[in-house]
mmCIF file of C-alpha atoms and ligand atoms in Angstrom:
data_model
loop_
_atom_site.group_PDB
_atom_site.id
_atom_site.type_symbol
_atom_site.label_atom_id
_atom_site.label_comp_id
_atom_site.label_asym_id
_atom_site.label_seq_id
_atom_site.Cartn_x
_atom_site.Cartn_y
_atom_site.Cartn_z
ATOM 1 C CA MET H 9 59.179 -58.298 -40.969
ATOM 2 C CA SER H 10 56.632 -61.090 -41.534
ATOM 3 C CA GLU H 11 54.568 -60.703 -44.667
ATOM 4 C CA SER H 12 50.977 -59.841 -43.855
ATOM 5 C CA THR H 13 48.866 -62.745 -45.084
ATOM 6 C CA THR H 14 45.465 -61.839 -46.480
ATOM 7 C CA ALA H 15 42.905 -64.604 -46.185
ATOM 8 C CA PRO H 16 41.044 -65.349 -49.447
ATOM 9 C CA ALA H 17 37.634 -63.669 -49.676
ATOM 10 C CA ARG H 18 34.706 -65.924 -48.695
ATOM 11 C CA LEU H 19 31.116 -64.880 -49.519
ATOM 12 C CA LEU H 20 28.400 -65.832 -47.021
ATOM 13 C CA LEU H 21 24.795 -65.207 -48.165
ATOM 14 C CA ALA H 22 22.554 -64.445 -45.186
ATOM 15 C CA SER H 23 19.392 -65.654 -46.904
ATOM 16 C CA ALA H 24 17.047 -68.642 -47.092
ATOM 17 C CA SER H 25 15.869 -67.578 -50.545
ATOM 18 C CA TRP H 26 16.329 -70.251 -53.204
ATOM 19 C CA GLY H 27 15.985 -67.531 -55.811
ATOM 20 C CA ARG H 28 18.958 -65.607 -54.436
ATOM 21 C CA LYS H 29 21.068 -68.767 -54.217
ATOM 22 C CA LYS H 30 20.262 -69.502 -57.864
ATOM 23 C CA VAL H 31 21.198 -65.945 -58.917
ATOM 24 C CA LEU H 32 24.631 -66.245 -57.247
ATOM 25 C CA SER H 33 25.181 -69.764 -58.563
ATOM 26 C CA ASP H 34 24.143 -68.829 -62.122
ATOM 27 C CA ALA H 35 26.539 -65.852 -61.897
ATOM 28 C CA GLY H 36 29.364 -68.341 -61.238
ATOM 29 C CA LEU H 37 30.029 -67.280 -57.670
ATOM 30 C CA ALA H 38 31.342 -69.530 -54.916
ATOM 31 C CA PHE H 39 29.401 -68.859 -51.697
ATOM 32 C CA GLU H 40 27.963 -70.396 -48.574
ATOM 33 C CA THR H 41 24.693 -69.588 -46.815
ATOM 34 C CA GLN H 42 23.627 -68.967 -43.226
ATOM 35 C CA VAL H 43 20.018 -67.939 -42.567
ATOM 36 C CA SER H 44 19.647 -64.904 -40.288
ATOM 37 C CA ASN H 45 16.213 -65.639 -38.723
ATOM 38 C CA VAL H 46 15.788 -61.904 -38.145
ATOM 39 C CA ASP H 47 12.344 -60.857 -36.850
ATOM 40 C CA GLU H 48 11.565 -58.485 -39.719
ATOM 41 C CA ASP H 49 8.404 -57.088 -38.118
ATOM 42 C CA ALA H 50 10.260 -56.234 -34.902
ATOM 43 C CA VAL H 51 13.091 -54.530 -36.816
ATOM 44 C CA LEU H 52 10.606 -52.444 -38.791
ATOM 45 C CA ALA H 53 8.528 -51.525 -35.747
ATOM 46 C CA GLN H 54 11.650 -50.270 -33.926
ATOM 47 C CA ALA H 55 12.808 -48.259 -36.948
ATOM 48 C CA GLU H 56 9.397 -46.632 -37.336
ATOM 49 C CA ALA H 57 9.221 -45.843 -33.620
ATOM 50 C CA GLU H 58 12.667 -44.206 -33.770
ATOM 51 C CA HIS H 59 12.659 -42.611 -37.236
ATOM 52 C CA GLY H 60 9.044 -42.520 -38.403
ATOM 53 C CA PRO H 61 7.530 -44.306 -41.434
ATOM 54 C CA GLN H 62 10.073 -45.976 -43.750
ATOM 55 C CA THR H 63 9.782 -45.830 -47.531
ATOM 56 C CA PRO H 64 9.662 -49.209 -49.328
ATOM 57 C CA ALA H 65 13.301 -48.774 -50.439
ATOM 58 C CA GLN H 66 14.384 -47.815 -46.904
ATOM 59 C CA THR H 67 12.558 -50.896 -45.599
ATOM 60 C CA ALA H 68 14.403 -53.188 -48.007
ATOM 61 C CA LEU H 69 17.802 -51.738 -47.061
ATOM 62 C CA LEU H 70 17.079 -51.759 -43.323
ATOM 63 C CA LEU H 71 16.050 -55.435 -43.388
ATOM 64 C CA ALA H 72 19.005 -56.385 -45.597
ATOM 65 C CA LYS H 73 21.321 -54.657 -43.094
ATOM 66 C CA SER H 74 19.658 -56.405 -40.140
ATOM 67 C CA LYS H 75 20.072 -59.830 -41.733
ATOM 68 C CA ALA H 76 23.725 -59.235 -42.650
ATOM 69 C CA LEU H 77 24.645 -57.913 -39.196
ATOM 70 C CA ALA H 78 22.822 -60.778 -37.452
ATOM 71 C CA VAL H 79 24.841 -63.382 -39.374
ATOM 72 C CA ALA H 80 28.096 -61.396 -39.170
ATOM 73 C CA ALA H 81 27.787 -61.350 -35.364
ATOM 74 C CA SER H 82 28.693 -65.058 -35.119
ATOM 75 C CA ASP H 83 32.252 -66.394 -35.583
ATOM 76 C CA HIS H 84 33.531 -66.663 -39.155
ATOM 77 C CA PRO H 85 36.848 -67.580 -40.802
ATOM 78 C CA ALA H 86 39.090 -64.649 -41.785
ATOM 79 C CA GLY H 87 38.116 -63.118 -45.132
ATOM 80 C CA THR H 88 34.390 -63.721 -44.700
ATOM 81 C CA LEU H 89 32.073 -61.160 -46.274
ATOM 82 C CA VAL H 90 28.404 -61.434 -45.288
ATOM 83 C CA LEU H 91 25.707 -60.344 -47.768
ATOM 84 C CA GLY H 92 22.184 -59.650 -46.513
ATOM 85 C CA CYS H 93 19.301 -58.996 -48.933
ATOM 86 C CA ASP H 94 15.642 -58.100 -48.677
ATOM 87 C CA SER H 95 13.005 -57.470 -51.326
ATOM 88 C CA VAL H 96 9.942 -55.232 -51.057
ATOM 89 C CA PHE H 97 7.372 -54.568 -53.764
ATOM 90 C CA GLU H 98 6.020 -51.023 -54.031
ATOM 91 C CA LEU H 99 2.626 -50.385 -55.640
ATOM 92 C CA ASP H 100 1.148 -46.860 -55.563
ATOM 93 C CA GLY H 101 3.574 -45.923 -52.759
ATOM 94 C CA VAL H 102 2.591 -48.852 -50.539
ATOM 95 C CA ALA H 103 5.153 -51.531 -49.580
ATOM 96 C CA TYR H 104 4.116 -55.171 -49.953
ATOM 97 C CA GLY H 105 6.028 -58.189 -48.647
ATOM 98 C CA LYS H 106 4.963 -61.804 -48.867
ATOM 99 C CA PRO H 107 1.205 -62.537 -49.027
ATOM 100 C CA HIS H 108 1.571 -65.754 -47.011
ATOM 101 C CA THR H 109 -2.120 -66.742 -47.542
ATOM 102 C CA PRO H 110 -4.207 -67.465 -50.695
ATOM 103 C CA GLU H 111 -6.717 -64.785 -49.701
ATOM 104 C CA VAL H 112 -4.058 -62.064 -49.553
ATOM 105 C CA ALA H 113 -2.377 -63.328 -52.739
ATOM 106 C CA ARG H 114 -5.727 -63.217 -54.586
ATOM 107 C CA GLU H 115 -6.405 -59.673 -53.407
ATOM 108 C CA ARG H 116 -2.827 -58.650 -54.343
ATOM 109 C CA TRP H 117 -3.229 -59.981 -57.870
ATOM 110 C CA ARG H 118 -6.471 -58.087 -58.346
ATOM 111 C CA GLN H 119 -4.303 -54.995 -57.705
ATOM 112 C CA LEU H 120 -1.382 -56.159 -59.885
ATOM 113 C CA SER H 121 -3.471 -56.878 -63.006
ATOM 114 C CA GLY H 122 -2.582 -54.214 -65.597
ATOM 115 C CA ALA H 123 -0.586 -52.268 -62.970
ATOM 116 C CA THR H 124 3.006 -51.059 -62.738
ATOM 117 C CA GLY H 125 5.050 -51.334 -59.544
ATOM 118 C CA VAL H 126 8.658 -51.305 -58.356
ATOM 119 C CA LEU H 127 10.553 -54.238 -56.825
ATOM 120 C CA HIS H 128 13.226 -52.876 -54.446
ATOM 121 C CA SER H 129 15.977 -55.197 -53.257
ATOM 122 C CA GLY H 130 18.229 -54.016 -50.455
ATOM 123 C CA HIS H 131 21.824 -55.328 -50.368
ATOM 124 C CA TRP H 132 24.118 -54.997 -47.338
ATOM 125 C CA LEU H 133 27.711 -56.289 -47.218
ATOM 126 C CA VAL H 134 29.637 -56.720 -43.960
ATOM 127 C CA ASP H 135 33.388 -57.385 -44.027
ATOM 128 C CA THR H 136 33.751 -59.433 -40.834
ATOM 129 C CA ALA H 137 37.367 -58.213 -40.556
ATOM 130 C CA ASP H 138 36.093 -54.632 -40.384
ATOM 131 C CA PRO H 139 32.342 -54.587 -39.532
ATOM 132 C CA ALA H 140 32.339 -50.806 -39.168
ATOM 133 C CA SER H 141 33.071 -50.565 -42.901
ATOM 134 C CA ALA H 142 29.746 -52.250 -43.799
ATOM 135 C CA ARG H 143 27.804 -50.647 -46.603
ATOM 136 C CA GLY H 144 24.680 -51.211 -48.676
ATOM 137 C CA ARG H 145 22.647 -50.174 -51.686
ATOM 138 C CA VAL H 146 19.129 -50.592 -52.997
ATOM 139 C CA SER H 147 18.464 -51.706 -56.561
ATOM 140 C CA SER H 148 15.005 -50.953 -57.957
ATOM 141 C CA THR H 149 13.298 -52.506 -60.965
ATOM 142 C CA VAL H 150 10.031 -51.272 -62.498
ATOM 143 C CA VAL H 151 7.683 -54.196 -63.260
ATOM 144 C CA ARG H 152 4.701 -53.807 -65.637
ATOM 145 C CA PHE H 153 1.993 -56.460 -65.477
ATOM 146 C CA HIS H 154 -0.432 -57.629 -68.165
ATOM 147 C CA LYS H 155 -4.127 -57.680 -67.326
ATOM 148 C CA VAL H 156 -4.855 -61.157 -65.990
ATOM 149 C CA SER H 157 -8.157 -63.043 -65.855
ATOM 150 C CA ASP H 158 -9.864 -64.304 -62.697
ATOM 151 C CA ALA H 159 -9.150 -67.862 -63.865
ATOM 152 C CA GLU H 160 -5.428 -67.045 -64.198
ATOM 153 C CA ILE H 161 -5.404 -65.476 -60.734
ATOM 154 C CA GLU H 162 -7.147 -68.495 -59.208
ATOM 155 C CA ALA H 163 -4.743 -70.915 -60.903
ATOM 156 C CA TYR H 164 -1.695 -68.913 -59.867
ATOM 157 C CA VAL H 165 -2.834 -68.609 -56.251
ATOM 158 C CA ALA H 166 -3.644 -72.349 -56.208
ATOM 159 C CA SER H 167 -0.071 -73.089 -57.387
ATOM 160 C CA GLY H 168 1.183 -71.764 -54.036
ATOM 161 C CA GLU H 169 4.072 -69.990 -55.781
ATOM 162 C CA PRO H 170 3.091 -66.411 -54.843
ATOM 163 C CA LEU H 171 2.647 -67.046 -51.106
ATOM 164 C CA PRO H 172 6.341 -66.833 -49.989
ATOM 165 C CA CYS H 173 7.313 -64.159 -52.520
ATOM 166 C CA ALA H 174 7.673 -60.430 -51.951
ATOM 167 C CA GLY H 175 5.043 -58.808 -54.150
ATOM 168 C CA ALA H 176 3.210 -62.142 -54.615
ATOM 169 C CA PHE H 177 4.943 -62.920 -57.902
ATOM 170 C CA THR H 178 8.084 -64.429 -59.355
ATOM 171 C CA ILE H 179 9.593 -63.191 -62.595
ATOM 172 C CA ASP H 180 11.456 -66.500 -63.160
ATOM 173 C CA GLY H 181 8.479 -68.750 -62.422
ATOM 174 C CA LEU H 182 4.807 -69.139 -63.367
ATOM 175 C CA ALA H 183 4.157 -65.380 -63.147
ATOM 176 C CA ALA H 184 6.592 -64.756 -66.017
ATOM 177 C CA ALA H 185 3.488 -65.206 -68.209
ATOM 178 C CA PHE H 186 1.886 -62.143 -66.611
ATOM 179 C CA ILE H 187 4.821 -59.699 -66.811
ATOM 180 C CA GLU H 188 4.754 -57.368 -69.793
ATOM 181 C CA SER H 189 8.102 -55.644 -69.265
ATOM 182 C CA ILE H 190 10.642 -54.463 -66.726
ATOM 183 C CA GLU H 191 12.883 -51.433 -66.469
ATOM 184 C CA GLY H 192 16.052 -52.259 -64.539
ATOM 185 C CA ASN H 193 17.913 -55.365 -63.454
ATOM 186 C CA PHE H 194 16.123 -58.724 -63.963
ATOM 187 C CA GLN H 195 17.888 -60.648 -61.168
ATOM 188 C CA ASN H 196 17.046 -57.802 -58.808
ATOM 189 C CA VAL H 197 13.376 -58.825 -59.125
ATOM 190 C CA VAL H 198 14.360 -62.355 -58.052
ATOM 191 C CA GLY H 199 16.036 -60.727 -55.046
ATOM 192 C CA LEU H 200 19.727 -60.028 -55.765
ATOM 193 C CA ASP H 201 21.387 -57.637 -58.219
ATOM 194 C CA VAL H 202 24.865 -59.114 -58.858
ATOM 195 C CA SER H 203 26.133 -55.816 -60.300
ATOM 196 C CA VAL H 204 25.344 -54.169 -56.946
ATOM 197 C CA LEU H 205 27.228 -56.978 -55.186
ATOM 198 C CA ARG H 206 30.209 -56.285 -57.502
ATOM 199 C CA SER H 207 30.156 -52.628 -56.460
ATOM 200 C CA LEU H 208 29.886 -53.415 -52.738
ATOM 201 C CA LEU H 209 32.692 -55.989 -52.973
ATOM 202 C CA ALA H 210 34.915 -53.423 -54.738
ATOM 203 C CA GLN H 211 34.305 -50.958 -51.893
ATOM 204 C CA ALA H 212 35.513 -53.723 -49.543
ATOM 205 C CA GLY H 213 38.642 -54.175 -51.670
ATOM 206 C CA VAL H 214 37.485 -57.453 -53.254
ATOM 207 C CA GLN H 215 37.137 -58.141 -56.986
ATOM 208 C CA ILE H 216 34.083 -60.219 -57.901
ATOM 209 C CA ILE H 217 36.254 -62.219 -60.340
ATOM 210 C CA ASP H 218 38.127 -63.556 -57.311
ATOM 211 C CA LEU H 219 34.869 -65.216 -56.175
ATOM 212 C CA TRP H 220 34.192 -67.004 -59.448
ATOM 213 C CA LYS H 221 34.087 -70.788 -58.991
HETATM 214 N N1 DGT P 316 12.670 -66.921 -57.519
HETATM 215 C C1 DGT P 316 12.069 -65.742 -57.232
HETATM 216 N N2 DGT P 316 11.850 -65.402 -55.942
HETATM 217 C C2 DGT P 316 11.247 -64.204 -55.727
HETATM 218 C C3 DGT P 316 10.848 -63.320 -56.739
HETATM 219 N N3 DGT P 316 10.281 -62.221 -56.161
HETATM 220 C C4 DGT P 316 10.330 -62.398 -54.838
HETATM 221 N N4 DGT P 316 10.907 -63.585 -54.590
HETATM 222 C C5 DGT P 316 11.172 -64.189 -53.282
HETATM 223 C C6 DGT P 316 12.644 -64.060 -52.917
HETATM 224 C C7 DGT P 316 12.603 -64.094 -51.432
HETATM 225 O O1 DGT P 316 12.637 -65.442 -51.019
HETATM 226 C C8 DGT P 316 11.246 -63.512 -51.093
HETATM 227 C C9 DGT P 316 11.395 -62.100 -50.583
HETATM 228 O O2 DGT P 316 11.390 -62.182 -49.182
HETATM 229 P P1 DGT P 316 12.701 -61.753 -48.377
HETATM 230 O O3 DGT P 316 13.473 -60.738 -49.142
HETATM 231 O O4 DGT P 316 12.272 -61.438 -46.986
HETATM 232 O O5 DGT P 316 13.625 -63.058 -48.341
HETATM 233 P P2 DGT P 316 13.270 -64.420 -47.618
HETATM 234 O O6 DGT P 316 12.463 -64.182 -46.401
HETATM 235 O O7 DGT P 316 12.726 -65.377 -48.625
HETATM 236 O O8 DGT P 316 14.667 -64.983 -47.222
HETATM 237 P P3 DGT P 316 15.667 -64.243 -46.255
HETATM 238 O O9 DGT P 316 14.878 -63.299 -45.400
HETATM 239 O O10 DGT P 316 16.621 -63.515 -47.167
HETATM 240 O O11 DGT P 316 16.312 -65.351 -45.492
HETATM 241 O O12 DGT P 316 10.500 -63.435 -52.304
HETATM 242 C C10 DGT P 316 11.106 -63.717 -58.089
HETATM 243 O O13 DGT P 316 10.802 -63.014 -59.049
HETATM 244 N N5 DGT P 316 11.721 -64.913 -58.269
#
């Protein structure tokens, strides 16, 4: 009987986020990337039409799943595991994504000053050898902000940093100056909780130590 050969695990990050790539790289993981180009608004609109309003955490997991499945649908070498992620910031029960414009970022920071919110990052892992076994988890981190001055808000908005970021802030960038404390995983605020990835890999029969560079 021929020995069954198991292809080595290969991690494919379905994300364009430089922050997520840095988290995986800093955690010593070997990985490749393929952007999903999922239409997040369309995915959300369909989910809400079919299942009603989604909570911020449900939104993050749904979009992470959509990104992972979109990338997993193309051809991949044996052993490929596709990880999709999505981050949503929740403030007073309302979900916020990227501000995109200075006007929205300014308004968002007027709300963030002195406030406490939750950054939810959805994680979805697809084993391309067994897509039906896909699974996911949300990691949530409480973020408390200092009160910030109008001059600080104007300078931060002018930096451009908040515009492409869920919640209009980065914890590992200029906005670090405005964050008083967090409760939960730090990297999760950047967009990827490596301990959640470890758990999802284990469920797929892969040890994270096997992915260390
Ligand atoms: N470096 C850094 N990035 C952050 C932080 N908070 C949010 N972000 C960024 C990471 C993601 O690029 C973006 C969240 O948007 P998404 O989850 O939709 O990911 P994005 O569209 O950037 O890429 P993807 O959809 O995964 O291809 O916000 C932070 O604290 N640090």
